[in-house]
Short mmCIF file of C-alpha atoms in Angstrom, two decimals:
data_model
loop_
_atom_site.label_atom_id
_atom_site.label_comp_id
_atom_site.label_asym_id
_atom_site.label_seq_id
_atom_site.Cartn_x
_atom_site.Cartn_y
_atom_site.Cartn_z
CA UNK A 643 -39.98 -0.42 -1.63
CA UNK A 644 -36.16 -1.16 -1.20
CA UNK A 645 -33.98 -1.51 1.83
CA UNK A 646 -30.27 0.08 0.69
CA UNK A 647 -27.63 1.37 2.90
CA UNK A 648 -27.16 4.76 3.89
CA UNK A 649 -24.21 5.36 1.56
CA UNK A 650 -26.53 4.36 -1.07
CA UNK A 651 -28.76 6.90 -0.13
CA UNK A 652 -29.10 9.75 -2.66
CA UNK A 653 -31.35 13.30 -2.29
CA UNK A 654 -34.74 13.00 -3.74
CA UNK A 655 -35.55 9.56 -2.08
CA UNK A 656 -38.64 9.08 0.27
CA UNK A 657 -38.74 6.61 3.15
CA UNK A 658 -40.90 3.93 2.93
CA UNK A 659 -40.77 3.16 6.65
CA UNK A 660 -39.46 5.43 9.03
CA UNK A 661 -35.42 5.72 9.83
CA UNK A 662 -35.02 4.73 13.99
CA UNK A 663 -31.77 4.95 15.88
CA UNK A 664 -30.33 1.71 17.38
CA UNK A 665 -32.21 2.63 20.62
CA UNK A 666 -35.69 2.70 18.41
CA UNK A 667 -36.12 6.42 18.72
CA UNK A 668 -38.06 8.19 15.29
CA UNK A 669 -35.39 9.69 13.30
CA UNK A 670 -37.92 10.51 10.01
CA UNK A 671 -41.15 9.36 9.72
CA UNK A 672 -42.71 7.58 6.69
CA UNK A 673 -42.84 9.64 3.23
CA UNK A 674 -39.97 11.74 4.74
CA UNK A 675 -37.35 12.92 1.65
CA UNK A 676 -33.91 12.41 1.94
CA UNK A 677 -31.88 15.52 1.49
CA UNK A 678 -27.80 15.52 1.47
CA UNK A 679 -28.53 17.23 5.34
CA UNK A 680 -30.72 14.44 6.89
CA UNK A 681 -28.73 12.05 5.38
CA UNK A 682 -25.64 13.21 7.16
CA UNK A 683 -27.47 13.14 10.09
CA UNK A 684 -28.78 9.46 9.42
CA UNK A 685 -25.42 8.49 9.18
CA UNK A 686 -24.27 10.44 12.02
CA UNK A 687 -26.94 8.80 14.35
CA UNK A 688 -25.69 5.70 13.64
CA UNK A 689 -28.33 4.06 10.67
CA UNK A 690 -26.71 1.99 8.49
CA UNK A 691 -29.48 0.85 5.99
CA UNK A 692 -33.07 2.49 5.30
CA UNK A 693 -36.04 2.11 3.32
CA UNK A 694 -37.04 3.63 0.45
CA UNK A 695 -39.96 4.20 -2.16
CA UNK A 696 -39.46 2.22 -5.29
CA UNK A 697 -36.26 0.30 -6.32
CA UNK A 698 -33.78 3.12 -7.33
CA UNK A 699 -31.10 1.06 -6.36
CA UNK A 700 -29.44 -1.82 -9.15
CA UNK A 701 -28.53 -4.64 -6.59
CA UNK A 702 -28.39 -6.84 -9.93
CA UNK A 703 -25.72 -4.65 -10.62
CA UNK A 704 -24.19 -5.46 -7.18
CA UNK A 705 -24.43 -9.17 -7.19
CA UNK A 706 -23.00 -9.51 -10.83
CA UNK A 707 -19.98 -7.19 -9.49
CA UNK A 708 -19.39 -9.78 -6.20
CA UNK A 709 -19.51 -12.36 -9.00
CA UNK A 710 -16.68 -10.81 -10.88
CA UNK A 711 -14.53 -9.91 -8.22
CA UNK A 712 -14.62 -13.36 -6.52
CA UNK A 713 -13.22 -14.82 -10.50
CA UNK A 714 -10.71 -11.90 -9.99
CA UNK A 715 -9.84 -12.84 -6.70
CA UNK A 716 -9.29 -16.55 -7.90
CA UNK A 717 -7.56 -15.77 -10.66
CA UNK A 718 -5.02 -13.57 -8.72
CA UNK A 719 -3.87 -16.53 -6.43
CA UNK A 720 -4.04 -18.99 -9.40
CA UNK A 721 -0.51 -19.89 -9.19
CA UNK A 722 -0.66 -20.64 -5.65
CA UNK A 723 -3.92 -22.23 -5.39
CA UNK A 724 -2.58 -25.74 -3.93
CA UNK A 725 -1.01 -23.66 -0.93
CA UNK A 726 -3.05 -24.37 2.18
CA UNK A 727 -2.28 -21.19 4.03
CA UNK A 728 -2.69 -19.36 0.66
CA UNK A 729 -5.89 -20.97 0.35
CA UNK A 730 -6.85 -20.02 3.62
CA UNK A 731 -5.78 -16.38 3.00
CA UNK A 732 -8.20 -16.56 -0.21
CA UNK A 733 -11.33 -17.30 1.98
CA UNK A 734 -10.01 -14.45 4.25
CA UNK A 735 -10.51 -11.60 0.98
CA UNK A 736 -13.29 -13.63 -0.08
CA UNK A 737 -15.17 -13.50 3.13
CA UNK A 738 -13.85 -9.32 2.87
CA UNK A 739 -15.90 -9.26 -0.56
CA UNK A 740 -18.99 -10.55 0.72
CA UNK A 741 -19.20 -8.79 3.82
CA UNK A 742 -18.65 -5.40 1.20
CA UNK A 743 -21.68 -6.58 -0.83
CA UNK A 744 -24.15 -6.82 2.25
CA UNK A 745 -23.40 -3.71 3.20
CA UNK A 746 -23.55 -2.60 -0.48
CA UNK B 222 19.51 -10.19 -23.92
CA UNK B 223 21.67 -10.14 -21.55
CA UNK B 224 22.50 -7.68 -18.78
CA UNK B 225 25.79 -8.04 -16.84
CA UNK B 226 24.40 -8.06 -13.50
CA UNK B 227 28.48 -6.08 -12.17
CA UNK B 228 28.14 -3.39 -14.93
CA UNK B 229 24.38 -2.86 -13.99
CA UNK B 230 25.05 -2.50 -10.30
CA UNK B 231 27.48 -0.28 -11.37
CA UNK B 232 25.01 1.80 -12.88
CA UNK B 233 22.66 1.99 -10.24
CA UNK B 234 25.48 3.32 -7.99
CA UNK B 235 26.09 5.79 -9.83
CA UNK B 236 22.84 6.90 -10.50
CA UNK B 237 22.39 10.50 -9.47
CA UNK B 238 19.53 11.03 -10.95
CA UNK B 239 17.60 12.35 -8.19
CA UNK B 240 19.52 15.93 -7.53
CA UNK B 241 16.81 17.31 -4.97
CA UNK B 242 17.43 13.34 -3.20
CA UNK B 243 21.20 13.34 -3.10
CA UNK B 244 21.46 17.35 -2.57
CA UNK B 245 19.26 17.21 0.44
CA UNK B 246 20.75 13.72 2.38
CA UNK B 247 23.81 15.57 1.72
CA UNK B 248 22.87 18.31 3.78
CA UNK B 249 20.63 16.50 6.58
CA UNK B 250 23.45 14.01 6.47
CA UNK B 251 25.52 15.97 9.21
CA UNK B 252 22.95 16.60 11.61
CA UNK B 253 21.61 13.36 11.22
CA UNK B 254 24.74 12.10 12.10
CA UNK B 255 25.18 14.89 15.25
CA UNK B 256 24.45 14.21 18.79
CA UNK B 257 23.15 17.51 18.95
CA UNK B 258 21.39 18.25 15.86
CA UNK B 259 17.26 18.77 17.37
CA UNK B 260 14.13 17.86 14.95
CA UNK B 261 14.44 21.60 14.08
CA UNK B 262 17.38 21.68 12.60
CA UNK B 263 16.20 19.69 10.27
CA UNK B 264 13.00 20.82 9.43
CA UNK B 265 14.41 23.77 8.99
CA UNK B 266 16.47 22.21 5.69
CA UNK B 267 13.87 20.60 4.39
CA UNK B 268 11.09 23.37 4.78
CA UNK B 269 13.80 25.46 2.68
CA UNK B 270 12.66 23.03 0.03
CA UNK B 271 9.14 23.68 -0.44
CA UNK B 272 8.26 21.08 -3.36
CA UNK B 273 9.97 18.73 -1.51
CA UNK B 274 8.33 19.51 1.86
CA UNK B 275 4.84 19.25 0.48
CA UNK B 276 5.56 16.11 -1.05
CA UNK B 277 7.12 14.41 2.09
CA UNK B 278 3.65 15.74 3.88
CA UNK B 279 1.32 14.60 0.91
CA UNK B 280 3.20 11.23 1.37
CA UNK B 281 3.10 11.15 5.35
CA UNK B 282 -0.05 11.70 4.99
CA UNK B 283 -1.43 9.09 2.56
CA UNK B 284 0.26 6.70 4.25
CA UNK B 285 -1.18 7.37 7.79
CA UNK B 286 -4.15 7.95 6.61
CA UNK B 287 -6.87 8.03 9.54
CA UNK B 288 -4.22 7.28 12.37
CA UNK B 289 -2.87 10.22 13.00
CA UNK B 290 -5.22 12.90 11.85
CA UNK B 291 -3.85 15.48 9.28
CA UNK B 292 0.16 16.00 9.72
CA UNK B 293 0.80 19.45 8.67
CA UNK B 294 4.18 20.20 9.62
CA UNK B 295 7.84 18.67 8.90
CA UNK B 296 8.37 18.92 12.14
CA UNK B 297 5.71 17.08 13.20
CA UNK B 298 6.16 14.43 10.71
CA UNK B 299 9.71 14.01 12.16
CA UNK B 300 8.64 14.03 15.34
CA UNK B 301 6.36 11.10 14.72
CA UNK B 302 8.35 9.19 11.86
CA UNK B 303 11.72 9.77 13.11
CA UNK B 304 15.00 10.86 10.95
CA UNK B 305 15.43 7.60 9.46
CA UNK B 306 11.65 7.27 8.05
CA UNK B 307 11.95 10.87 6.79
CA UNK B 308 15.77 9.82 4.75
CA UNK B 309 13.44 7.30 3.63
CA UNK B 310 10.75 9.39 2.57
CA UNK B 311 12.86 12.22 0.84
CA UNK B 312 14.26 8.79 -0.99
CA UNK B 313 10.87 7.78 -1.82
CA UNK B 314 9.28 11.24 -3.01
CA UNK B 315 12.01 11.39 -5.55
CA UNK B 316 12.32 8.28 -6.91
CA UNK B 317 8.32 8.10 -7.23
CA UNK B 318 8.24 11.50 -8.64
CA UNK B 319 10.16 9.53 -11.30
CA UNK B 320 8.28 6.91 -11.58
CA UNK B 321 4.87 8.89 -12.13
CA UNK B 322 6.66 10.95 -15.09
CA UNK B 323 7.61 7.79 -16.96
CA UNK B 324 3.47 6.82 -16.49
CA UNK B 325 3.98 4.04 -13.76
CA UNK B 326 0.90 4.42 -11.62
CA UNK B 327 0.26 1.35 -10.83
CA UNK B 328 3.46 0.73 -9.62
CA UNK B 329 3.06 3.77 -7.50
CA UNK B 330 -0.29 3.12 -6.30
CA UNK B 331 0.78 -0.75 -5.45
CA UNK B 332 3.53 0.35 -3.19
CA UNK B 333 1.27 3.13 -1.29
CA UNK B 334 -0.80 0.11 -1.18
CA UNK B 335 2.06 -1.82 1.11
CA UNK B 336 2.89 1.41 2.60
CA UNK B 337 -0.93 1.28 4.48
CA UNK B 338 -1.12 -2.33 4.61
CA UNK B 339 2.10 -2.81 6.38
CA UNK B 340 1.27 0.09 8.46
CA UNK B 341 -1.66 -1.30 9.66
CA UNK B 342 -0.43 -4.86 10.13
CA UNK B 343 2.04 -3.60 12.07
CA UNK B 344 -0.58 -1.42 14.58
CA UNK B 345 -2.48 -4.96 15.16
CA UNK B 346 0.18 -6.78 15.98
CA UNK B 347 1.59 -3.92 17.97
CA UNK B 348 4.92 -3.48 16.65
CA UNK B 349 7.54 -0.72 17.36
CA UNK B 350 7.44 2.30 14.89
CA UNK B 351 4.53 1.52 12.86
CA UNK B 352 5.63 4.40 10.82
CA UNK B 353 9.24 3.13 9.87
CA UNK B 354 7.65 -0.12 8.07
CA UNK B 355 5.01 1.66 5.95
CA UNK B 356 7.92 3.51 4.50
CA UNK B 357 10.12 0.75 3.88
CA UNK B 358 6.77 -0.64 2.36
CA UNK B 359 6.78 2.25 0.07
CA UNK B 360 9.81 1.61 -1.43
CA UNK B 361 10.09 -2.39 -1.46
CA UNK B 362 9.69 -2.06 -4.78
CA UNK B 363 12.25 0.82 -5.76
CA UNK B 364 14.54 -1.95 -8.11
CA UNK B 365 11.75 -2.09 -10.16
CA UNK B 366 11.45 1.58 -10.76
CA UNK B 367 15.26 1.45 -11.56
CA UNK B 368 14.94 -1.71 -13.99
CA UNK B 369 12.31 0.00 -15.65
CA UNK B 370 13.79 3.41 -16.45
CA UNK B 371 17.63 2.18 -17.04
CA UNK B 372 16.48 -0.84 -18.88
CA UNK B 373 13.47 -0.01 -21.08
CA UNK B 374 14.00 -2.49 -23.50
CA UNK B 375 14.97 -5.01 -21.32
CA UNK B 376 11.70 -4.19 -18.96
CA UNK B 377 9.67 -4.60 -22.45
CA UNK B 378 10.61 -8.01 -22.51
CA UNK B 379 10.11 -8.43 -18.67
CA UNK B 380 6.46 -7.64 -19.84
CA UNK B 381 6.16 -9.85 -22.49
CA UNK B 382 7.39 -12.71 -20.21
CA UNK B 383 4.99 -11.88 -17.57
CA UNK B 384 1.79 -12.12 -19.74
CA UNK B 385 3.31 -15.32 -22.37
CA UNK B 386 4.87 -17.56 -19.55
CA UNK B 387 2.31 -16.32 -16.74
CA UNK B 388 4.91 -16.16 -14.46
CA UNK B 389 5.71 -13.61 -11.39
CA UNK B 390 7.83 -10.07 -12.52
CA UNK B 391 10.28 -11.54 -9.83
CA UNK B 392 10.83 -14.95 -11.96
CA UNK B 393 10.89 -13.23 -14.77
CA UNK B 394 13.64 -10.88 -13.87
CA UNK B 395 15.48 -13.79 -12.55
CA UNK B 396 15.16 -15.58 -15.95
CA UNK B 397 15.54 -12.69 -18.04
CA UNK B 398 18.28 -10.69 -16.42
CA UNK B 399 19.86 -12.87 -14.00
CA UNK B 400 19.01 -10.62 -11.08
CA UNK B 401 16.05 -9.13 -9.76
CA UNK B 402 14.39 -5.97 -8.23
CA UNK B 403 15.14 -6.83 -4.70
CA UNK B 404 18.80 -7.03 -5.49
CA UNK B 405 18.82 -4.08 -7.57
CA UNK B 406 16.69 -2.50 -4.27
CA UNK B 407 19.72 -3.65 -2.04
CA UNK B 408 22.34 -1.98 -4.25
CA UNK B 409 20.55 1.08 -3.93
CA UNK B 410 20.46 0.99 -0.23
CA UNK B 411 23.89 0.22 0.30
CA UNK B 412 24.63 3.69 -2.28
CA UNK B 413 22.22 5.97 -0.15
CA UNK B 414 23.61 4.06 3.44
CA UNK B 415 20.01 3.22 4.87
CA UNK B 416 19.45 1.83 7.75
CA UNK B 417 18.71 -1.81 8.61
CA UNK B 418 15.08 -1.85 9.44
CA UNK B 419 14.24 -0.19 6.40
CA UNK B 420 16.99 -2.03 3.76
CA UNK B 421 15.98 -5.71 4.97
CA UNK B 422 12.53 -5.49 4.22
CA UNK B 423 13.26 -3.85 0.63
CA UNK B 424 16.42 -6.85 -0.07
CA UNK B 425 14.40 -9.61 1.42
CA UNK B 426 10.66 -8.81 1.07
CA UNK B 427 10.70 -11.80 -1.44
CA UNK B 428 12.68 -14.00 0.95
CA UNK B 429 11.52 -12.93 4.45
CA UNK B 430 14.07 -15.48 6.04
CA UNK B 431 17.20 -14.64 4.76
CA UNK B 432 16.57 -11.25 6.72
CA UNK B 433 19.11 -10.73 9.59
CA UNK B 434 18.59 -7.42 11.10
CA UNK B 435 14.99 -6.73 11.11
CA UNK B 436 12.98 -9.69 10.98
CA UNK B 437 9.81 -8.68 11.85
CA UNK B 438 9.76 -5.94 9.64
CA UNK B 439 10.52 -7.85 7.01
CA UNK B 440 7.91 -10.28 7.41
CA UNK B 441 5.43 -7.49 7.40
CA UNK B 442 6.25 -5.71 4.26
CA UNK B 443 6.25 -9.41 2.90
CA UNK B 444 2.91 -9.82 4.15
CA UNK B 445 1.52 -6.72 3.11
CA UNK B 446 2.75 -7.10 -0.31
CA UNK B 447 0.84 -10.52 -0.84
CA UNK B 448 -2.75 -8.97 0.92
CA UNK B 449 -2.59 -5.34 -1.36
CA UNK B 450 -1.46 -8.03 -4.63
CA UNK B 451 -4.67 -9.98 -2.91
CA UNK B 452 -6.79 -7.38 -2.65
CA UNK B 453 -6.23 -6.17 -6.41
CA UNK B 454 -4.75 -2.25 -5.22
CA UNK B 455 -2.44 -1.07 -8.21
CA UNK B 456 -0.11 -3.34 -10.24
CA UNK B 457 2.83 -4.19 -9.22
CA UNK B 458 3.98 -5.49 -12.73
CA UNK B 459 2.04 -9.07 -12.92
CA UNK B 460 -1.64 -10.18 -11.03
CA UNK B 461 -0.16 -13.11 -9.00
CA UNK B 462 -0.17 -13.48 -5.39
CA UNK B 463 3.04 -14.67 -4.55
CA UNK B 464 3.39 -17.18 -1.88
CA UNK B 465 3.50 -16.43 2.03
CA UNK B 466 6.91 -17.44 3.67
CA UNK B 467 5.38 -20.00 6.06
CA UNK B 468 8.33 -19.14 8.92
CA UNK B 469 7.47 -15.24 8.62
CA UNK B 470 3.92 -15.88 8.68
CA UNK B 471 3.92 -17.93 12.03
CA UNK B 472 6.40 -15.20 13.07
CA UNK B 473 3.88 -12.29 13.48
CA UNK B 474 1.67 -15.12 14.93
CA UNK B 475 -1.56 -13.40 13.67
CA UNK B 476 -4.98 -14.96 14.30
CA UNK B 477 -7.49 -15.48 12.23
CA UNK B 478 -9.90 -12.95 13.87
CA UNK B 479 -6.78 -10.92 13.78
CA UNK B 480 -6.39 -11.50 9.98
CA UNK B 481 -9.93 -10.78 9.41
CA UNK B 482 -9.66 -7.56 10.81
CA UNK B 483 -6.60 -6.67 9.26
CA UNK B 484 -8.20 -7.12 6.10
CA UNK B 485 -11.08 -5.11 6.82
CA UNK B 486 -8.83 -2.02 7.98
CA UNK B 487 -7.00 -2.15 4.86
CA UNK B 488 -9.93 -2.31 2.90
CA UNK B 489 -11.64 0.71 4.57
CA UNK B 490 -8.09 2.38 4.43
CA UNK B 491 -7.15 1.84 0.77
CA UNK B 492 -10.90 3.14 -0.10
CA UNK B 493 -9.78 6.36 1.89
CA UNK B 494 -6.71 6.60 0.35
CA UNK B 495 -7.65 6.13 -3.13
CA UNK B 496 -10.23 8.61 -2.49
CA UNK B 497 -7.16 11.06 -1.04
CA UNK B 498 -4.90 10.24 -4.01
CA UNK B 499 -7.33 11.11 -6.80
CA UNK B 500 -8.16 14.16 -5.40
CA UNK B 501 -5.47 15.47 -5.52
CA UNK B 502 -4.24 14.44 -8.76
CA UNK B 503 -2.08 11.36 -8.24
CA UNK B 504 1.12 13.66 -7.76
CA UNK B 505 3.33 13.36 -5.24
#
């Protein structure tokens, strides 16, 4: 089984553990298939991340992409690396990029 | 190579080559200018123009993406932007309409970029007319759009600088013509007589403190230019962050939380936009 966020979600996919709200009420049980409907409603309710059947999602994929775009990132304030406040700002888009891959 | 910077900037003022541009501020001029002239008025002159009416719109509306909701009238849009936002716009349509024909997307899609960015810097720090700064965001960059289409060969070697010397397109304007885009942005602005809140940022978005007559603005669009360079939206002509201006930075006194969520806005914003763009065929 895999836990992916909603956006990852695609038709065809089966829960692995049921989908609750934030106030723990059953949204789909177990085994339940994701269609482009409930998915809209998952999202709508409020779930950010569920659990599926399998591994149909490439988070390998993911983590070498984070990997990349932090080297781009550096490489885009290489000419103002020994700037404190630019060095500062860096952390801020790095911190950006991370947060994007946990919710990825 | 050489360029005399006098005969250039005697080019660019005479550069009519935007006929819907100078044609319409010709006729909004007036009633810009008239006590009594009423939003209608002038939607009613522009809405005569239907190419140029759907682009101002398609522009509004990239650029206030998710603040507004969907703007679907010129008079609306003037109603929120104001007269001197929309002289900028009808400025900006058709100088990017130019820009796009001669296959400089990037360029494009880096100063929508600002457009947002500075648009929603300037919500968080709760600045007057929002609005106003995106669009002098959109076209802080318009000098480039004129080196590059009156001096092709010149702008070749501007390139070639860029990627041998690693160096900014800025520098290498300054090395290479003796001038640069910001100047060549101020010329430009003097020619079509825009205000000061949207010429300052566009003349000093490189040099935030030299800026007189709208300060803050300025520091924005300077800001916002270094987080969408940052944040890798479009190309602006080189992939170097410039350096913050530390006295405009400490003037929109922004804290870190603050930053943070800045950045996250623009993120989720630029996603949305690029999204808007593409669908509907990165035209104007």
């Amino acid at each position: 089984m895999q836990e992916i966020p909603i956006r990852r979600a695609a038709a065809g996919m089966k829960l692995a553990k049921p989908a609750l709200n934030d106030r723990g009420v059953l949204l789909f049980a177990t085994g339940a298939e994701l269609t482009e409907d409930n998915i809209a409603r998952l999202s709508k309710a409020g779930v950010k991340r569920v659990t599926v059947e399998g591994h149909p999602v490439d988070t390998d994929a993911q983590e070498k992409d984070l990997g990349q775009e932090i080297a781009e990132l550096h490489a885009r304030f290489r000419s103002v690396e020994k700037d404190a406040l630019m060095r500062k700002i860096r952390g801020f888009f790095a911190e950006r990029l991370n947060e994007r891959a946990k919710e990825a | 190579m050489t360029v005399e910077k006098e005969d250039f900037r005697k080019r660019v003022e005479a550069l009519i080559n935007v006929p819907t541009l100078q044609g319409m501020l010709e006729k909004i001029k007036p009633l810009m200018e008239s006590p009594n002239a009423g939003v209608e008025d002038i939607a009613n002159i522009i809405s005569a123009d239907q190419v140029l009416s759907a682009k101002i719109l398609k522009v509004v509306n990239s650029v206030s993406y998710g603040f507004f909701g969907r703007i679907s009238s010129l008079r609306h849009a003037l109603v929120i932007l104001g007269f001197d936002a929309i002289k900028g716009l009808i400025l900006s349509t058709s100088v990017f309409d130019a820009m796009l024909a001669a296959g400089f997307y990037g360029l494009w899609k880096h100063s929508m970029g600002c457009a947002i960015t500075a648009g929603v810097i300037a919500r968080k720090i709760r600045e007057p007319n929002p609005e106003e700064v995106s669009i002098a965001a959109l076209l802080h960059d318009i000098g480039k759009v004129i080196i590059k289409t009156e001096l092709p060969a010149e702008s070749t070697s501007l390139d070639q600088a860029v990627i041998e010397k690693q160096i900014s397109t800025y520098e290498a304007e300054r090395q290479i013509l003796g001038f640069d885009h910001a100047t060549v942005g101020e010329w430009l602005c003097q020619v079509w007589n825009l205000p000061d809140k949207l010429a300052d940022p566009i003349t000093y978005h490189h040099q935030p403190d030299l800026s007189c007559f709208a300060q803050r603005p300025t520091a924005i669009v300077h800001v916002a230019n270094v987080f969408v360079r940052a944040i890798g939206f479009g190309f602006g002509g080189d992939n170097l962050v410039p350096r913050i201006s530390p006295a405009a930075w400490e003037m929109l006194d922004m804290s870190d939380s603050l930053v943070r969520e800045i950045i996250g806005e623009m993120d989720g914003e630029l996603e949305d936009a690029e999204d808007f763009l593409t669908a509907n065929d990165t035209e104007i």
